[in-house]
Coordinates of C-alpha atoms and ligand atoms in Angstrom, one line a residue:
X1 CA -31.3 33.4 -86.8
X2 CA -28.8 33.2 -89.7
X3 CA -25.3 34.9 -90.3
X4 CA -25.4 37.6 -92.1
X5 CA -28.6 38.7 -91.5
X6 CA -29.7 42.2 -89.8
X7 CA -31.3 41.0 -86.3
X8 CA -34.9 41.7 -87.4
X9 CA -36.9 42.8 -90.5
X10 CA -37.1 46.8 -89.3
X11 CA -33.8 47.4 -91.7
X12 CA -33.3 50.2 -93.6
X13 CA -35.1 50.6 -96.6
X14 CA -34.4 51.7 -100.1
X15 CA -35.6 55.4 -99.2
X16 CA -33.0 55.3 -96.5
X17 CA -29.9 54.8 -98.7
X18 CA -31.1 56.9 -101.2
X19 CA -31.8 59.9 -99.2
X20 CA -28.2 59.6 -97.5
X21 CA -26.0 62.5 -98.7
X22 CA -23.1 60.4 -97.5
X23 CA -22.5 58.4 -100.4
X24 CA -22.5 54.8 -101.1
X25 CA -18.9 55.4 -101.8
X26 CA -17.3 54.8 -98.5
X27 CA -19.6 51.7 -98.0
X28 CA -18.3 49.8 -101.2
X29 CA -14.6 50.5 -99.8
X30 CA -16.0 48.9 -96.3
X31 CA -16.3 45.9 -98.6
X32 CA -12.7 45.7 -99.7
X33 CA -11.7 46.4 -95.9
X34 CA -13.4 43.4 -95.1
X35 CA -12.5 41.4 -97.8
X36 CA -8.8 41.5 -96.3
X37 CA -10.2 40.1 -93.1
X38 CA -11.0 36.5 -95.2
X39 CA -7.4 36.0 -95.4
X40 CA -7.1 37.2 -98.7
X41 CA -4.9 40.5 -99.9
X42 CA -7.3 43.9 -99.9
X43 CA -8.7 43.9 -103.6
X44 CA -8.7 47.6 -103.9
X45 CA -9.5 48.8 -107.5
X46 CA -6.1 50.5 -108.9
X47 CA -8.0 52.9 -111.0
X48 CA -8.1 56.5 -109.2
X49 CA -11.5 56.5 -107.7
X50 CA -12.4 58.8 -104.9
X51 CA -13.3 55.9 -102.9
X52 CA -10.4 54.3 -103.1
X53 CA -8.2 57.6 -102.5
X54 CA -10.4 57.9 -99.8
X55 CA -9.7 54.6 -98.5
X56 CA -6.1 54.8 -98.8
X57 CA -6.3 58.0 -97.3
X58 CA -7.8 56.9 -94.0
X59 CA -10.9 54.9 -93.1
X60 CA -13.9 53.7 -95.4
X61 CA -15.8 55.9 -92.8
X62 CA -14.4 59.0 -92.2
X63 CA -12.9 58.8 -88.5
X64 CA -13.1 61.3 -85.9
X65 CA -15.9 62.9 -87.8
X66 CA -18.8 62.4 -84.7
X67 CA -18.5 63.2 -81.2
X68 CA -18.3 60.4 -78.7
X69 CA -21.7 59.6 -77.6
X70 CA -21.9 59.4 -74.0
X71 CA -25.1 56.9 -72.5
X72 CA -27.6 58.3 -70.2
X73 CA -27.0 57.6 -67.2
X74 CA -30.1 55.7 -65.5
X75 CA -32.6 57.0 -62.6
X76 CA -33.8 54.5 -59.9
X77 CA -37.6 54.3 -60.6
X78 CA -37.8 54.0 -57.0
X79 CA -35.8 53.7 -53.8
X80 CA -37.3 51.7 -50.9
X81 CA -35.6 51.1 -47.6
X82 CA -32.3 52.2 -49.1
X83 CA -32.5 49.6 -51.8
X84 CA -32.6 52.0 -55.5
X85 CA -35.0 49.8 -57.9
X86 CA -34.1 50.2 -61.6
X87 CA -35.9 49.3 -64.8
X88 CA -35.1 48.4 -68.1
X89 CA -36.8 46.8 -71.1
X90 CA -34.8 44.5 -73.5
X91 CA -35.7 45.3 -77.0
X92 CA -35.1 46.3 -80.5
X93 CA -34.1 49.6 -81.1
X94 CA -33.2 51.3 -84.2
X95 CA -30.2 53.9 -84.4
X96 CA -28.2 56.1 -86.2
X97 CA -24.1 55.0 -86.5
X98 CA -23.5 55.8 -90.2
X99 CA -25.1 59.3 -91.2
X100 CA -28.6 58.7 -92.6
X101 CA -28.9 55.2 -91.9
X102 CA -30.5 53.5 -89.8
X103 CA -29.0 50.4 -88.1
X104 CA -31.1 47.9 -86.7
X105 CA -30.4 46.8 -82.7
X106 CA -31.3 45.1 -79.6
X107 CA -31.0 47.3 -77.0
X108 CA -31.5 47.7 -73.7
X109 CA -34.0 50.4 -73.3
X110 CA -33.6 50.2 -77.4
X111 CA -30.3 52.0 -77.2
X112 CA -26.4 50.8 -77.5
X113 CA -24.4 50.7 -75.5
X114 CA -27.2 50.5 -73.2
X115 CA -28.2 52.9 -70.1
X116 CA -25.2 53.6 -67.5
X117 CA -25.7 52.5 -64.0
X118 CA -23.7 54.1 -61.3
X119 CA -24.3 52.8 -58.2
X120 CA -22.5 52.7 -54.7
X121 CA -20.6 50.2 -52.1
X122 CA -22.9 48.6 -49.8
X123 CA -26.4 50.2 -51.5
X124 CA -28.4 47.3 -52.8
X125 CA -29.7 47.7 -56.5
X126 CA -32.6 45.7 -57.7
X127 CA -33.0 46.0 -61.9
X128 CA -36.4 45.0 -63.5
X129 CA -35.7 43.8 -66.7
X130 CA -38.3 43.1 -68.7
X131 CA -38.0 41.2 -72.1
X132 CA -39.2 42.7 -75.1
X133 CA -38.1 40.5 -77.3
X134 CA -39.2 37.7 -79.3
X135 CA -36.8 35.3 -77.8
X136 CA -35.6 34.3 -74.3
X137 CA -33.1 36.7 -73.1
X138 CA -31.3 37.4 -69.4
X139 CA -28.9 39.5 -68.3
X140 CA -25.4 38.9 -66.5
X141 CA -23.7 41.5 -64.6
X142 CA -20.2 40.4 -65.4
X143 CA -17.5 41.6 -62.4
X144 CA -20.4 41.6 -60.0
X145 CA -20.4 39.4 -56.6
X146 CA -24.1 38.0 -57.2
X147 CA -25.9 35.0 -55.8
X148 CA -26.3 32.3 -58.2
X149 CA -29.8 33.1 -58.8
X150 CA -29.6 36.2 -60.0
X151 CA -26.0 36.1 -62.1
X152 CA -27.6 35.8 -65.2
X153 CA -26.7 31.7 -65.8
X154 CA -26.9 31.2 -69.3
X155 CA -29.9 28.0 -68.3
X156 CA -31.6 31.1 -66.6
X157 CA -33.7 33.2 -68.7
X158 CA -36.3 35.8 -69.5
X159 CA -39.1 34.3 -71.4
X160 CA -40.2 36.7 -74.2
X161 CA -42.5 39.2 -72.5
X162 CA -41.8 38.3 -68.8
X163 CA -39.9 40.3 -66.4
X164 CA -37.0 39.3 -63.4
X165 CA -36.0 41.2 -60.7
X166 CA -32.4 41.0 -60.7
X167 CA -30.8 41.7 -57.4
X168 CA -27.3 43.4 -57.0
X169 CA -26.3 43.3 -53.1
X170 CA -23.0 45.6 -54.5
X171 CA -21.0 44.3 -51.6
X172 CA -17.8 44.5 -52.8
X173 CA -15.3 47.0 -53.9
X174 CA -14.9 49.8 -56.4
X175 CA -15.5 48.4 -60.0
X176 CA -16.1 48.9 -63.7
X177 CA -18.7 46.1 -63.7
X178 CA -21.2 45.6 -67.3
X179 CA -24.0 43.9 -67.9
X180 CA -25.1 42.1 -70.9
X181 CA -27.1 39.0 -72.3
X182 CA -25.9 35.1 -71.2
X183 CA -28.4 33.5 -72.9
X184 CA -27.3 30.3 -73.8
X185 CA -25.6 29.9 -77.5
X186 CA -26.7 33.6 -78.6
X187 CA -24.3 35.9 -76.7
X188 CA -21.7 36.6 -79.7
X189 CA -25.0 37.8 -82.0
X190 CA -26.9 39.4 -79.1
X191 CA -23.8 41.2 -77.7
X192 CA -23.1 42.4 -81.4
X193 CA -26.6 43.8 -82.1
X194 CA -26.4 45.6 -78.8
X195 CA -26.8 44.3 -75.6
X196 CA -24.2 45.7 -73.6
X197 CA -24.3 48.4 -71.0
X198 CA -22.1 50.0 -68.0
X199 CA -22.2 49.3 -64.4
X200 CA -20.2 52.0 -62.0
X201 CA -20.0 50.7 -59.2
X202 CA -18.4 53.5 -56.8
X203 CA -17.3 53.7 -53.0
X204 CA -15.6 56.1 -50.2
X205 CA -12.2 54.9 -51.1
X206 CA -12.0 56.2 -54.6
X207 CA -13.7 59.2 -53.3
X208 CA -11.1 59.8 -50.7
X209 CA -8.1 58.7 -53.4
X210 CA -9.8 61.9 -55.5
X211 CA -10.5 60.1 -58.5
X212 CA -13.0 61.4 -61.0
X213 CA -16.9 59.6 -60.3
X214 CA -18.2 62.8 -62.1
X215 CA -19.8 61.6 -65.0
X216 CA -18.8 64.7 -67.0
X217 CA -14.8 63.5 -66.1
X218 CA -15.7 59.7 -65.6
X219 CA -16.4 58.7 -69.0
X220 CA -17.4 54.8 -70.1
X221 CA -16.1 53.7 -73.0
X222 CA -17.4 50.5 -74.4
X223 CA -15.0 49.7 -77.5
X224 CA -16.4 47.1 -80.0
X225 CA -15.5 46.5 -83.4
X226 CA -18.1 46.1 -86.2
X227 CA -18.8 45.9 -90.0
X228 CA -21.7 47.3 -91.8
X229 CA -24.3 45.4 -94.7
X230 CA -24.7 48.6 -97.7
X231 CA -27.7 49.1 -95.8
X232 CA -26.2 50.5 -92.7
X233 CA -27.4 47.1 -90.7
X234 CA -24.6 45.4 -88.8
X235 CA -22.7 42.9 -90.9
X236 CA -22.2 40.1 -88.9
X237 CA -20.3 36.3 -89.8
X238 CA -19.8 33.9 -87.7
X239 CA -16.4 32.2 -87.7
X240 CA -15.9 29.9 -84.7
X241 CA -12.3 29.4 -84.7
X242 CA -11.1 32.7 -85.1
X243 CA -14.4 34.3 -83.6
X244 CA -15.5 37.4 -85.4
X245 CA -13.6 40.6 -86.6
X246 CA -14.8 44.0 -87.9
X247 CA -13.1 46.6 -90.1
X248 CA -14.6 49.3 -88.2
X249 CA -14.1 50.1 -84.1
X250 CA -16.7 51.6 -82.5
X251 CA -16.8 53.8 -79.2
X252 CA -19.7 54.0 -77.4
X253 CA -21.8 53.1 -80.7
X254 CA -19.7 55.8 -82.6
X255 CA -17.3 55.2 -85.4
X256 CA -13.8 56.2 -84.4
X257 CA -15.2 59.1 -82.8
X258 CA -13.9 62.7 -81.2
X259 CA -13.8 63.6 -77.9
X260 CA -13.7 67.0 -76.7
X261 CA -12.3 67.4 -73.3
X262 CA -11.2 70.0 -71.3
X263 CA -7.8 70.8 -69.5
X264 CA -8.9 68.8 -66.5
X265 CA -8.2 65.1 -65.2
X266 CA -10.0 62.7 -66.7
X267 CA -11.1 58.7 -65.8
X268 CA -11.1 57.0 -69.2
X269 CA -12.7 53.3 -68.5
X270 CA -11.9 51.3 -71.0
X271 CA -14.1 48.1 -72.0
X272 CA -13.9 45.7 -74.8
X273 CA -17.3 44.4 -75.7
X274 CA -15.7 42.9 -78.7
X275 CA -17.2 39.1 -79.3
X276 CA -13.1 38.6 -80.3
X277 CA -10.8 41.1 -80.9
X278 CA -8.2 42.1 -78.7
X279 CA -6.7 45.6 -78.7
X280 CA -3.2 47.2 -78.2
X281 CA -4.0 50.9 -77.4
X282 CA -1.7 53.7 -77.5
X283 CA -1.5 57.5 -77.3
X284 CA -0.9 58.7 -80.8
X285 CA 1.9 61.4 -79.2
X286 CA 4.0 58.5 -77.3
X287 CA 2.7 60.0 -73.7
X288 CA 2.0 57.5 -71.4
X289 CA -1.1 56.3 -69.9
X290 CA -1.4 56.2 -66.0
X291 CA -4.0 53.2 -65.2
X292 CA -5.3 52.8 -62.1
X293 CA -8.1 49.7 -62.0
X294 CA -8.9 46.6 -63.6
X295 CA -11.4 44.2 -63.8
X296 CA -12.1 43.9 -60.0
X297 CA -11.6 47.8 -59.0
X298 CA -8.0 49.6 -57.9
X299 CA -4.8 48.5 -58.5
X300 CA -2.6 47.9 -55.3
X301 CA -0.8 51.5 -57.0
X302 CA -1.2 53.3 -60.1
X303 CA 0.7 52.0 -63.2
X304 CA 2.5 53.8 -65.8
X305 CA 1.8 52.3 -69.4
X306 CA 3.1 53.4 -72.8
X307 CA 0.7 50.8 -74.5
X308 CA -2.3 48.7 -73.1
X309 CA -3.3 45.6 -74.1
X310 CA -7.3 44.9 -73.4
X311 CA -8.8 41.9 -74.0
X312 CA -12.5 40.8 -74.6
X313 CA -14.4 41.3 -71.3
X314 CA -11.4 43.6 -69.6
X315 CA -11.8 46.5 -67.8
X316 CA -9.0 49.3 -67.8
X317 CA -9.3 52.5 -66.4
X318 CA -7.1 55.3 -66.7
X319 CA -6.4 58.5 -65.8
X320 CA -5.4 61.3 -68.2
X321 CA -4.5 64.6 -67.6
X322 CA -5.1 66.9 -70.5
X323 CA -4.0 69.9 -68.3
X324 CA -0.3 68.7 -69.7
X325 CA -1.6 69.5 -73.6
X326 CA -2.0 72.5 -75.2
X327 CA -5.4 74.0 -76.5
X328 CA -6.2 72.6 -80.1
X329 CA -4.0 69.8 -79.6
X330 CA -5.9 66.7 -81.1
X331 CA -4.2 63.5 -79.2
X332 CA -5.4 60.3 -80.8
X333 CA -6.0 56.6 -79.3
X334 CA -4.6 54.0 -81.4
X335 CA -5.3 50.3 -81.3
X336 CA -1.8 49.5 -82.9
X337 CA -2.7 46.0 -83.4
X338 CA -5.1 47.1 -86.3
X339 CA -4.8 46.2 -89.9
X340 CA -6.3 48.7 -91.4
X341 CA -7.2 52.8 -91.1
X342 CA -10.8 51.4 -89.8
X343 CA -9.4 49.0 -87.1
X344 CA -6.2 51.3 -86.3
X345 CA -8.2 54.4 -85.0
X346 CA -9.8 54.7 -82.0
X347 CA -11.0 57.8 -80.5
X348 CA -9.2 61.2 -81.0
X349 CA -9.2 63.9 -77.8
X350 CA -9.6 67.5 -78.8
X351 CA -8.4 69.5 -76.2
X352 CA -10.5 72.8 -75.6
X353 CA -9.4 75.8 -74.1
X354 CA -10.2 77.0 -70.9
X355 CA -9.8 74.1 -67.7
X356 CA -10.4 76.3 -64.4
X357 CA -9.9 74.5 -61.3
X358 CA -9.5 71.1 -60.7
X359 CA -10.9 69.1 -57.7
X360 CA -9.6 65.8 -58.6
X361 CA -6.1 64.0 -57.8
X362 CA -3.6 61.8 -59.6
X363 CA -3.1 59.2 -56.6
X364 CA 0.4 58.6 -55.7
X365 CA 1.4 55.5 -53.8
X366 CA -0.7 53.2 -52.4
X367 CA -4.4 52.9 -53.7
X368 CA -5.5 49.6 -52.3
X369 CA -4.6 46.3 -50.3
X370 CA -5.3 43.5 -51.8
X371 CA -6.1 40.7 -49.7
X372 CA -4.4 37.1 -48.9
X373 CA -5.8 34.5 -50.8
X374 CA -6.1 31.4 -48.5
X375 CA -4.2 28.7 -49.6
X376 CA -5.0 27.0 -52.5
X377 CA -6.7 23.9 -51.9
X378 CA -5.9 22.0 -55.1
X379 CA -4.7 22.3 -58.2
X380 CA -6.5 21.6 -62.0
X381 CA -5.3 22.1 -65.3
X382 CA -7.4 23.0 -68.2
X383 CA -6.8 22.5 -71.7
X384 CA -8.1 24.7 -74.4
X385 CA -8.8 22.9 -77.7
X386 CA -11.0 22.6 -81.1
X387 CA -12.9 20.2 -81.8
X388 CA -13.8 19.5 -84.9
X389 CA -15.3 15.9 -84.9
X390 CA -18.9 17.4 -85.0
X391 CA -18.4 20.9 -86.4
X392 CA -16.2 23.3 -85.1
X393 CA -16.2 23.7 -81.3
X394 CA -13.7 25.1 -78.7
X395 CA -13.5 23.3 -75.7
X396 CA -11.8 23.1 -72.0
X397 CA -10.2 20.2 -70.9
X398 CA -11.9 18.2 -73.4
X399 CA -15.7 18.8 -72.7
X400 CA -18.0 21.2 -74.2
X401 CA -20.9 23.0 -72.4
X402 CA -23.3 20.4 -70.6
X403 CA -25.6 22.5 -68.6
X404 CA -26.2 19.3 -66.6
X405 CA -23.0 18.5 -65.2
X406 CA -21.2 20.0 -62.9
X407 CA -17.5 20.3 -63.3
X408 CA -16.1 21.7 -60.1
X409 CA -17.0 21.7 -56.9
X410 CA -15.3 23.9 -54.7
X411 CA -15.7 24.7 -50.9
X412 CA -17.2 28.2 -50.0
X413 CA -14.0 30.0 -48.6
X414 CA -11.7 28.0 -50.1
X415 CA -9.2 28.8 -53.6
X416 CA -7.4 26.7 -56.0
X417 CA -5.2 26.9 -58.7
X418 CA -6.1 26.8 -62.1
X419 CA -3.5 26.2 -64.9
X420 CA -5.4 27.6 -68.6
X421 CA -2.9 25.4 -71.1
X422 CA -3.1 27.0 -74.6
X423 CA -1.2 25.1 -77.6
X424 CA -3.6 26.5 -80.1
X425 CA -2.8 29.9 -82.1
X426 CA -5.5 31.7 -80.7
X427 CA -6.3 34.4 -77.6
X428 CA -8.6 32.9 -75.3
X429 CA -10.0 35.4 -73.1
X430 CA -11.1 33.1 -69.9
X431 CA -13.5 34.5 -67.4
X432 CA -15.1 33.1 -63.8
X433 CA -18.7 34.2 -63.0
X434 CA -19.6 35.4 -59.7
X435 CA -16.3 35.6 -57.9
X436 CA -12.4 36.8 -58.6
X437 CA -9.2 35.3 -59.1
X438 CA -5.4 36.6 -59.3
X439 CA -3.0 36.0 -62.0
X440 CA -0.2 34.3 -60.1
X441 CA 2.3 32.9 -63.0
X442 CA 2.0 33.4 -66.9
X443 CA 5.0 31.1 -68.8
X444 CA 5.0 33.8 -71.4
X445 CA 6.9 36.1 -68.8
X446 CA 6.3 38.1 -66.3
X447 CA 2.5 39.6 -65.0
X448 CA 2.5 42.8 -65.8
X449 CA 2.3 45.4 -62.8
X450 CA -1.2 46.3 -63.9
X451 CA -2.8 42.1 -64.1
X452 CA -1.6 41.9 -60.2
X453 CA -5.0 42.9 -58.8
X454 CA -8.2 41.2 -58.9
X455 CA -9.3 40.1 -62.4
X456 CA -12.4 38.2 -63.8
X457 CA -11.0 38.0 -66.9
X458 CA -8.0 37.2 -67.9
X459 CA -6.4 36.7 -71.9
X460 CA -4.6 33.6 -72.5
X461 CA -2.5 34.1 -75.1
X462 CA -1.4 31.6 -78.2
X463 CA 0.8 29.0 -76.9
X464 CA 0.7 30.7 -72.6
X465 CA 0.1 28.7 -70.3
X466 CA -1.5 31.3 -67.8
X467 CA -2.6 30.2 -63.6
X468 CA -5.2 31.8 -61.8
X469 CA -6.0 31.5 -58.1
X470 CA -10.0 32.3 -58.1
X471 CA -11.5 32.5 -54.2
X472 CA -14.5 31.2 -53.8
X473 CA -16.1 33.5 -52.1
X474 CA -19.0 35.0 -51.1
X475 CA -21.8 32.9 -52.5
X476 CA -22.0 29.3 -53.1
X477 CA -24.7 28.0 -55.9
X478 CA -24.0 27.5 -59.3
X479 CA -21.7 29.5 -62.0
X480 CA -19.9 29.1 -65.2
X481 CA -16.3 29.8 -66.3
X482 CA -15.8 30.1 -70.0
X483 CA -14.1 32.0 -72.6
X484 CA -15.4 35.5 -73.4
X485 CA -14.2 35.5 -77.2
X486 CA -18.1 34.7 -77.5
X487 CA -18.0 32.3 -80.5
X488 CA -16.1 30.6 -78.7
X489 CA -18.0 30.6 -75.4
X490 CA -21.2 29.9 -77.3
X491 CA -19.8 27.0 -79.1
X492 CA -19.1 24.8 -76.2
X493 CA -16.2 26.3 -74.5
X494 CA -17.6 27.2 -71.3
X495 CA -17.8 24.7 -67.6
X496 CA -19.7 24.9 -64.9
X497 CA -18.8 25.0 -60.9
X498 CA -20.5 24.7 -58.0
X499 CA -19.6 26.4 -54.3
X500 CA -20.5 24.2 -51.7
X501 CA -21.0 25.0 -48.0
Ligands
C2O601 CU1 -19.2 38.7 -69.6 CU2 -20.3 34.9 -68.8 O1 -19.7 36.8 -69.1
CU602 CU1 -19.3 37.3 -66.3
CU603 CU1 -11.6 31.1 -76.7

């Protein structure tokens, strides 16, 4: 498939753009947004147009305009022996982001962000997922403790048409797990036309702490930023150093949408299924944000936060208490980090009157133990580096993907240190398949309070030099580790281990 190109013919048509009352305006000033993006200055038209008022005004698309689309939650087709059995088919989909057009997707059950699982601690899960496509496709459930066979290895794939039984034992704690497609070389387009859902795992410790699992007050949000062909397709172009970048954020397939919300606690869990674009989000009013889990579940204790910085592939969830605001007050997320109107605003809160009682708690103190690693057995350093001998490619420690060879071989039980050394200028968001790690020293400073639980992903920031300690634990077989800016990943920079008995 080529850059620039909608994922498959179904586009909108002629009839579509000319029957959209929303003007083609706003999509010519999308242009000049993402002109700025190439490096260049924005070439905005000085003459007084109402587009480019419009665009100096705010975004090319008219933020907070939509209310945040929550997915549907997902029924077991059927539950045998206490095992709930899900299905899904992988396909192309066809939805509406920008008023009257229609923007071609891959989706799982043709929608994005795809269909929300929850599921619980120690309740196996098995999801059919059957391949609707015209290409091979397979799905990773990325956080989850999975045997080897059914992580979703980027050699292991659907064929078009086939189905696989993936098998989620959801032994492990508390999470914000996602699935998404790992097919080999294709995740930064595949992940970008849509394939990309929720996971919630739950269990009786958040349950007992009082946090939100309501899904009316534990809300997903999958942040992902995008740009759009005059068509309303997805504009997508590959750049393999710098890995893509939109002028537009999405929430949960939304631009910049609203939220209403009551006067209530709510659990906010944030995930970036950007391919590369990092985010530094903020409460427009200054009031701080209380997180309480990251990538692998609860933090050791709640964490006070006046910004957060999430990275491709992270997890944050938080916990917001709109009880504290008045009615009417509109409180708006800001990804201070953006360069523009379009990349700046988030998701706005619109708080509603009314609240009545609340049944959920802000934990105080102790949330968690986190257990002791085992001492590391041995100690590796990786290098992160372009190539550019033969076309651009990011690699670690000097090799690019060989699907082959295996690079690590580690000893079920066991941990190691691993040093991620990065001279060059860019974030790379490295991630370990199949098991958790702990940040134990960043030479940029200090971990924050929040990175000291258990991650799968951790950012690597230009010119850090960050060490990990992953435990290998609980399955042995075959994984990859590889960076989730996804250009990146797809382009070589990923390696392979093994766990050995
Ligand atoms: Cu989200 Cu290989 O992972
Ligand atoms: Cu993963
Ligand atoms: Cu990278």
């Amino acid at each position: 498939m080529t850059p620039q190109q909608p994922p498959f013919g179904a586009g909108s048509n002629r009839r579509d753009f000319m029957r959209n009352g929303f003007s083609s305006l706003a999509l010519v000033c999308t242009f000049a947004a993402q002109s700025s993006l190439k490096g260049a200055e924005i070439t905005r038209s000085t003459a007084p147009t109402s587009a480019g008022r419009r665009f100096k005004a705010a975004t090319p698309f008219t933020p907070f305009s939509r209310d945040l689309p929550i997915p549907p939650t997902l029924s077991p087709v059927s539950t045998r022996q206490g095992v709930d059995v899900y299905a899904m088919d992988i396909q192309e989909g066809l939805t509406e982001i920008l008023p009257g057009f229609e923007t071609p997707i891959y989706g799982y059950e043709g929608i994005y962000p795809g269909p929300t699982i929850r599921a619980r601690k120690g309740r196996p899960t098995i999801v059919r997922q059957t391949n609707k496509l015209s290409f091979d496709s397979n799905v990773h459930l990325h956080g989850g403790y999975v045997p080897s066979a059914h992580d979703g290895h980027p050699m292991d794939v659907i064929l078009p048409g086939k189905s696989f039984d993936y098998t989620y034992p959801n032994d492990q704690d508390a999470a914000y797990l996602w699935y998404h497609d790992h097919a080999h070389g294709r995740t930064a387009h595949t992940l970008y036309y849509g394939l990309v859902g929720s996971y919630l795992l739950s269990d009786d410790r958040e349950e007992e702490l009082g946090l939100p699992t309501d899904p009316e007050f534990d809300i997903p949000l999958t942040i992902a930023d995008h740009a759009f062909n005059k068509d309303g397709s997805f504009r997508y172009s590959e750049n393999v150093d710098l890995g893509f970048r939109g002028d537009t954020i999405l929430v949960n397939g939304a631009v910049s949408p609203r939220m209403a919300v009551k006067r209530r606690l709510y659990r906010l869990r944030l995930l970036n299924a950007s391919n590369a674009r990092s985010y530094t989000l903020k409460l427009g009013n200054g009031r701080t944000l209380l997180q309480v889990a990251s990538d692998g579940g609860l933090l050791e204790q709640p964490v006070l936060r006046s910004t957060v910085l999430i990275h491709p592939a992270e997890r944050i969830e938080l916990l917001v208490d709109f009880r504290g605001f008045r009615p009417g007050s509109e409180i708006v997320l800001q990804n201070i980090d953006g360069e523009s109107a379009g990349t700046r605003n988030v998701l706005r809160f619109d708080v509603e009157r009314g609240g009545g009682a609340e049944e959920f708690k802000v934990p105080r103190g102790r949330m968690r133990t986190i257990e002791k690693l085992p001492a590391p057995n041995a100690s590796r350093r990786w290098d992160l580096s372009l190539a550019t001998a033969s076309g651009v490619q990011w690699r670690i420690a000097d090799r690019g993907y060989d699907p082959e060879r295996i690079d690590v071989r580690p000893r079920l039980g066991t941990s190691e240190l691993w040093q991620w050394h990065n001279p060059s200028n860019r974030i790379h968001p490295m991630h370990l398949h199949g098991m958790l790690f702990r940040i134990v020293e960043r030479s940029s400073g200090v971990i924050h309070p929040a990175d000291r639980s258990w991650k799968d992903t951790v950012g690597v920031l230009a010119g850090e030099t960050v060490t990990v300690q992953p435990w290998f634990v609980p399955y042995t077989g075959r994984y990859v580790f590889h960076c989730h800016a996804l250009e990146h990943g797809d382009k070589a920079m990923m390696l392979q281990l093994e766990v050995e008995r």
